[in-house]
Amino acid sequence: MIRIGVIGQSGEIPAETCLLAEEIGKEIALRGAILLTGGTSGVMGAVSRGAKQANGLVVGILPGDTVEVANEYIDIPITTGLSFDYRSLILVHSSDVIIMIAGGNGTLGELSAAYLNRKPVVIVEASGGWASRVRGMAYDGSYLDERKWVKLDYANTAKEALDIAMSRSRAREMPINNKDINIDSE
């Protein structure tokens, strides 16, 4: 099964962003993929709710050592014992493809981690936050730096985001030549 990680901010989010996140969660479930999130509130809660409404499987990669921070839609809570930023690395590494919805600073860090680890990313521009600004700052509108490791994809609807995500995750099944990887954090 394809593992789709959804990144986006926690806490209060606009109603339009919430609705779009729920639609994306439903679409993930309807396509038979597993949803992975940071497991808490905001975008993560909304996308989890949508996936559960369509009988999907929802995995929460949680910060800290307690499941009490998980939203009520999480089927499999995974406590990491780590802070939010390090928990996010586990989410990125555990996903076949990432979908970015809205987002604040933490989400921007997750996007960078996905790029550094050559994970396909679908950015839902219509969701607001950093997702609506990335294209304008990206190299050629599609890369996070001049190395052009992984082309960023953009979508505006749930169906469009999932069409791209499913296609990119299947294409990713091709092996990477590890000697060509030169990851740095700058």
Short mmCIF file of C-alpha atoms in Angstrom, two decimals:
data_model
loop_
_atom_site.label_atom_id
_atom_site.label_comp_id
_atom_site.label_asym_id
_atom_site.label_seq_id
_atom_site.Cartn_x
_atom_site.Cartn_y
_atom_site.Cartn_z
CA MET A 1 0.00 0.00 0.00
CA ILE A 2 1.17 3.49 -0.78
CA ARG A 3 1.96 5.62 2.28
CA ILE A 4 0.96 9.24 1.81
CA GLY A 5 2.29 11.72 4.35
CA VAL A 6 0.29 14.91 4.76
CA ILE A 7 2.02 17.94 6.25
CA GLY A 8 0.37 21.13 7.47
CA GLN A 9 0.08 23.26 10.58
CA SER A 10 -1.56 22.28 13.84
CA GLY A 11 -4.00 24.39 15.82
CA GLU A 12 -6.74 26.56 14.37
CA ILE A 13 -7.03 26.57 10.60
CA PRO A 14 -9.46 28.42 8.29
CA ALA A 15 -12.71 26.61 7.43
CA GLU A 16 -11.75 26.41 3.72
CA THR A 17 -8.43 24.76 4.57
CA CYS A 18 -10.20 22.33 6.91
CA LEU A 19 -12.66 21.32 4.19
CA LEU A 20 -9.91 20.85 1.60
CA ALA A 21 -7.87 18.74 4.06
CA GLU A 22 -10.92 16.54 4.77
CA GLU A 23 -11.45 16.06 1.02
CA ILE A 24 -7.81 15.04 0.60
CA GLY A 25 -8.11 12.57 3.49
CA LYS A 26 -11.20 11.01 1.90
CA GLU A 27 -9.47 10.78 -1.46
CA ILE A 28 -6.44 9.07 0.13
CA ALA A 29 -8.71 6.44 1.71
CA LEU A 30 -10.79 5.94 -1.44
CA ARG A 31 -7.60 5.21 -3.39
CA GLY A 32 -6.54 2.54 -0.90
CA ALA A 33 -3.49 4.40 0.42
CA ILE A 34 -2.40 4.73 4.05
CA LEU A 35 -2.50 8.24 5.54
CA LEU A 36 0.44 9.31 7.72
CA THR A 37 0.34 12.60 9.62
CA GLY A 38 1.93 14.21 12.65
CA GLY A 39 -1.22 13.01 14.42
CA THR A 40 -2.32 16.14 16.25
CA SER A 41 -4.77 18.96 15.38
CA GLY A 42 -5.32 21.45 12.56
CA VAL A 43 -4.58 20.12 9.08
CA MET A 44 -3.60 16.76 10.60
CA GLY A 45 -6.93 16.42 12.41
CA ALA A 46 -8.97 17.46 9.37
CA VAL A 47 -7.21 15.13 6.92
CA SER A 48 -7.49 12.28 9.45
CA ARG A 49 -11.22 12.92 9.87
CA GLY A 50 -11.72 12.81 6.11
CA ALA A 51 -9.81 9.54 5.78
CA LYS A 52 -11.82 7.93 8.59
CA GLN A 53 -15.10 9.05 6.99
CA ALA A 54 -14.05 6.95 3.97
CA ASN A 55 -12.91 4.01 6.17
CA GLY A 56 -9.22 4.69 5.59
CA LEU A 57 -6.24 3.69 7.72
CA VAL A 58 -4.68 6.61 9.63
CA VAL A 59 -1.23 6.51 11.24
CA GLY A 60 -0.13 9.31 13.57
CA ILE A 61 3.62 9.87 14.04
CA LEU A 62 3.43 11.66 17.39
CA PRO A 63 5.84 13.88 19.26
CA GLY A 64 6.70 12.82 22.80
CA ASP A 65 5.88 9.67 24.70
CA THR A 66 2.13 9.87 25.10
CA VAL A 67 -0.80 9.03 22.83
CA GLU A 68 -2.97 11.68 24.50
CA VAL A 69 -1.80 14.27 21.94
CA ALA A 70 -3.26 12.21 19.07
CA ASN A 71 -6.43 13.34 17.37
CA GLU A 72 -9.45 11.06 17.74
CA TYR A 73 -9.20 9.70 14.17
CA ILE A 74 -5.80 8.05 14.53
CA ASP A 75 -5.91 4.24 14.14
CA ILE A 76 -2.24 3.62 14.83
CA PRO A 77 -0.54 6.13 17.14
CA ILE A 78 3.25 5.90 17.06
CA THR A 79 4.96 7.70 19.91
CA THR A 80 8.49 8.78 19.01
CA GLY A 81 9.78 10.28 22.24
CA LEU A 82 10.98 13.15 20.07
CA SER A 83 10.17 16.85 19.68
CA PHE A 84 7.96 18.08 16.83
CA ASP A 85 10.84 18.78 14.44
CA TYR A 86 12.49 15.36 14.87
CA ARG A 87 9.12 13.58 14.76
CA SER A 88 8.60 15.24 11.40
CA LEU A 89 11.72 13.54 10.02
CA ILE A 90 10.21 10.15 10.87
CA LEU A 91 7.02 11.15 9.06
CA VAL A 92 8.97 12.21 5.96
CA HIS A 93 11.14 9.07 5.90
CA SER A 94 8.11 6.80 6.41
CA SER A 95 6.13 8.28 3.50
CA ASP A 96 6.29 7.36 -0.18
CA VAL A 97 5.01 10.79 -1.18
CA ILE A 98 4.16 13.99 0.71
CA ILE A 99 1.17 16.29 0.27
CA MET A 100 1.59 19.81 1.66
CA ILE A 101 -1.55 21.63 2.80
CA ALA A 102 -1.21 25.29 3.86
CA GLY A 103 1.50 25.33 6.52
CA GLY A 104 3.57 27.45 8.81
CA ASN A 105 7.26 27.30 9.72
CA GLY A 106 7.15 23.65 10.85
CA THR A 107 5.55 22.62 7.57
CA LEU A 108 8.22 24.54 5.66
CA GLY A 109 10.86 22.50 7.53
CA GLU A 110 9.06 19.28 6.58
CA LEU A 111 9.01 20.38 2.93
CA SER A 112 12.76 20.98 3.07
CA ALA A 113 13.35 17.58 4.71
CA ALA A 114 11.28 15.89 2.01
CA TYR A 115 13.29 17.64 -0.72
CA LEU A 116 16.64 16.75 0.90
CA ASN A 117 15.51 13.12 1.03
CA ARG A 118 14.25 13.20 -2.55
CA LYS A 119 10.63 12.51 -1.65
CA PRO A 120 8.00 13.55 -4.18
CA VAL A 121 5.93 16.46 -2.89
CA VAL A 122 2.54 17.71 -4.05
CA ILE A 123 1.85 21.25 -2.86
CA VAL A 124 -1.83 22.18 -2.61
CA GLU A 125 -1.56 25.86 -3.54
CA ALA A 126 -5.23 26.64 -2.97
CA SER A 127 -4.85 25.77 0.73
CA GLY A 128 -3.01 28.97 1.66
CA GLY A 129 -0.08 29.36 4.06
CA TRP A 130 3.36 28.42 2.74
CA ALA A 131 1.74 26.14 0.15
CA SER A 132 0.48 29.21 -1.70
CA ARG A 133 3.95 30.86 -1.68
CA VAL A 134 6.42 28.10 -2.54
CA ARG A 135 6.15 28.30 -6.34
CA GLY A 136 7.05 32.01 -6.31
CA MET A 137 10.24 31.34 -4.33
CA ALA A 138 11.30 28.07 -5.95
CA TYR A 139 14.03 27.77 -8.59
CA ASP A 140 12.26 27.66 -11.95
CA GLY A 141 9.07 27.44 -9.89
CA SER A 142 9.73 23.75 -9.27
CA TYR A 143 12.85 23.12 -7.12
CA LEU A 144 14.11 24.15 -3.70
CA ASP A 145 17.66 24.72 -4.92
CA GLU A 146 19.82 24.76 -8.02
CA ARG A 147 20.60 21.03 -7.74
CA LYS A 148 17.05 20.28 -8.92
CA TRP A 149 16.84 16.97 -7.07
CA VAL A 150 13.09 16.51 -6.98
CA LYS A 151 10.56 18.49 -8.99
CA LEU A 152 7.80 19.93 -6.84
CA ASP A 153 4.28 19.34 -8.13
CA TYR A 154 1.31 21.64 -7.56
CA ALA A 155 -2.41 20.98 -7.25
CA ASN A 156 -5.52 22.92 -6.27
CA THR A 157 -8.09 20.17 -5.66
CA ALA A 158 -8.13 16.93 -3.68
CA LYS A 159 -8.54 14.77 -6.79
CA GLU A 160 -5.75 16.56 -8.61
CA ALA A 161 -3.42 16.22 -5.60
CA LEU A 162 -4.11 12.48 -5.35
CA ASP A 163 -3.75 11.88 -9.09
CA ILE A 164 -0.29 13.42 -8.92
CA ALA A 165 0.65 11.75 -5.61
CA MET A 166 -0.32 8.28 -6.80
CA SER A 167 1.55 8.74 -10.08
CA ARG A 168 4.69 10.09 -8.37
CA SER A 169 4.74 7.37 -5.71
CA ARG A 170 4.60 4.66 -8.37
CA ALA A 171 7.38 6.32 -10.37
CA ARG A 172 9.49 6.50 -7.20
CA GLU A 173 9.70 2.71 -6.99
CA MET A 174 12.74 2.93 -9.26
CA PRO A 175 16.02 2.59 -7.27
CA ILE A 176 18.18 5.63 -6.50
CA ASN A 177 21.90 5.54 -7.20
CA ASN A 178 23.26 6.28 -3.70
CA LYS A 179 26.66 7.43 -4.95
CA ASP A 180 24.95 10.43 -6.58
CA ILE A 181 23.41 11.62 -3.30
CA ASN A 182 25.14 14.56 -1.62
CA ILE A 183 22.80 15.69 1.17
CA ASP A 184 23.64 18.75 3.20
CA SER A 185 21.49 20.76 5.55
CA GLU A 186 22.13 24.20 4.10
#
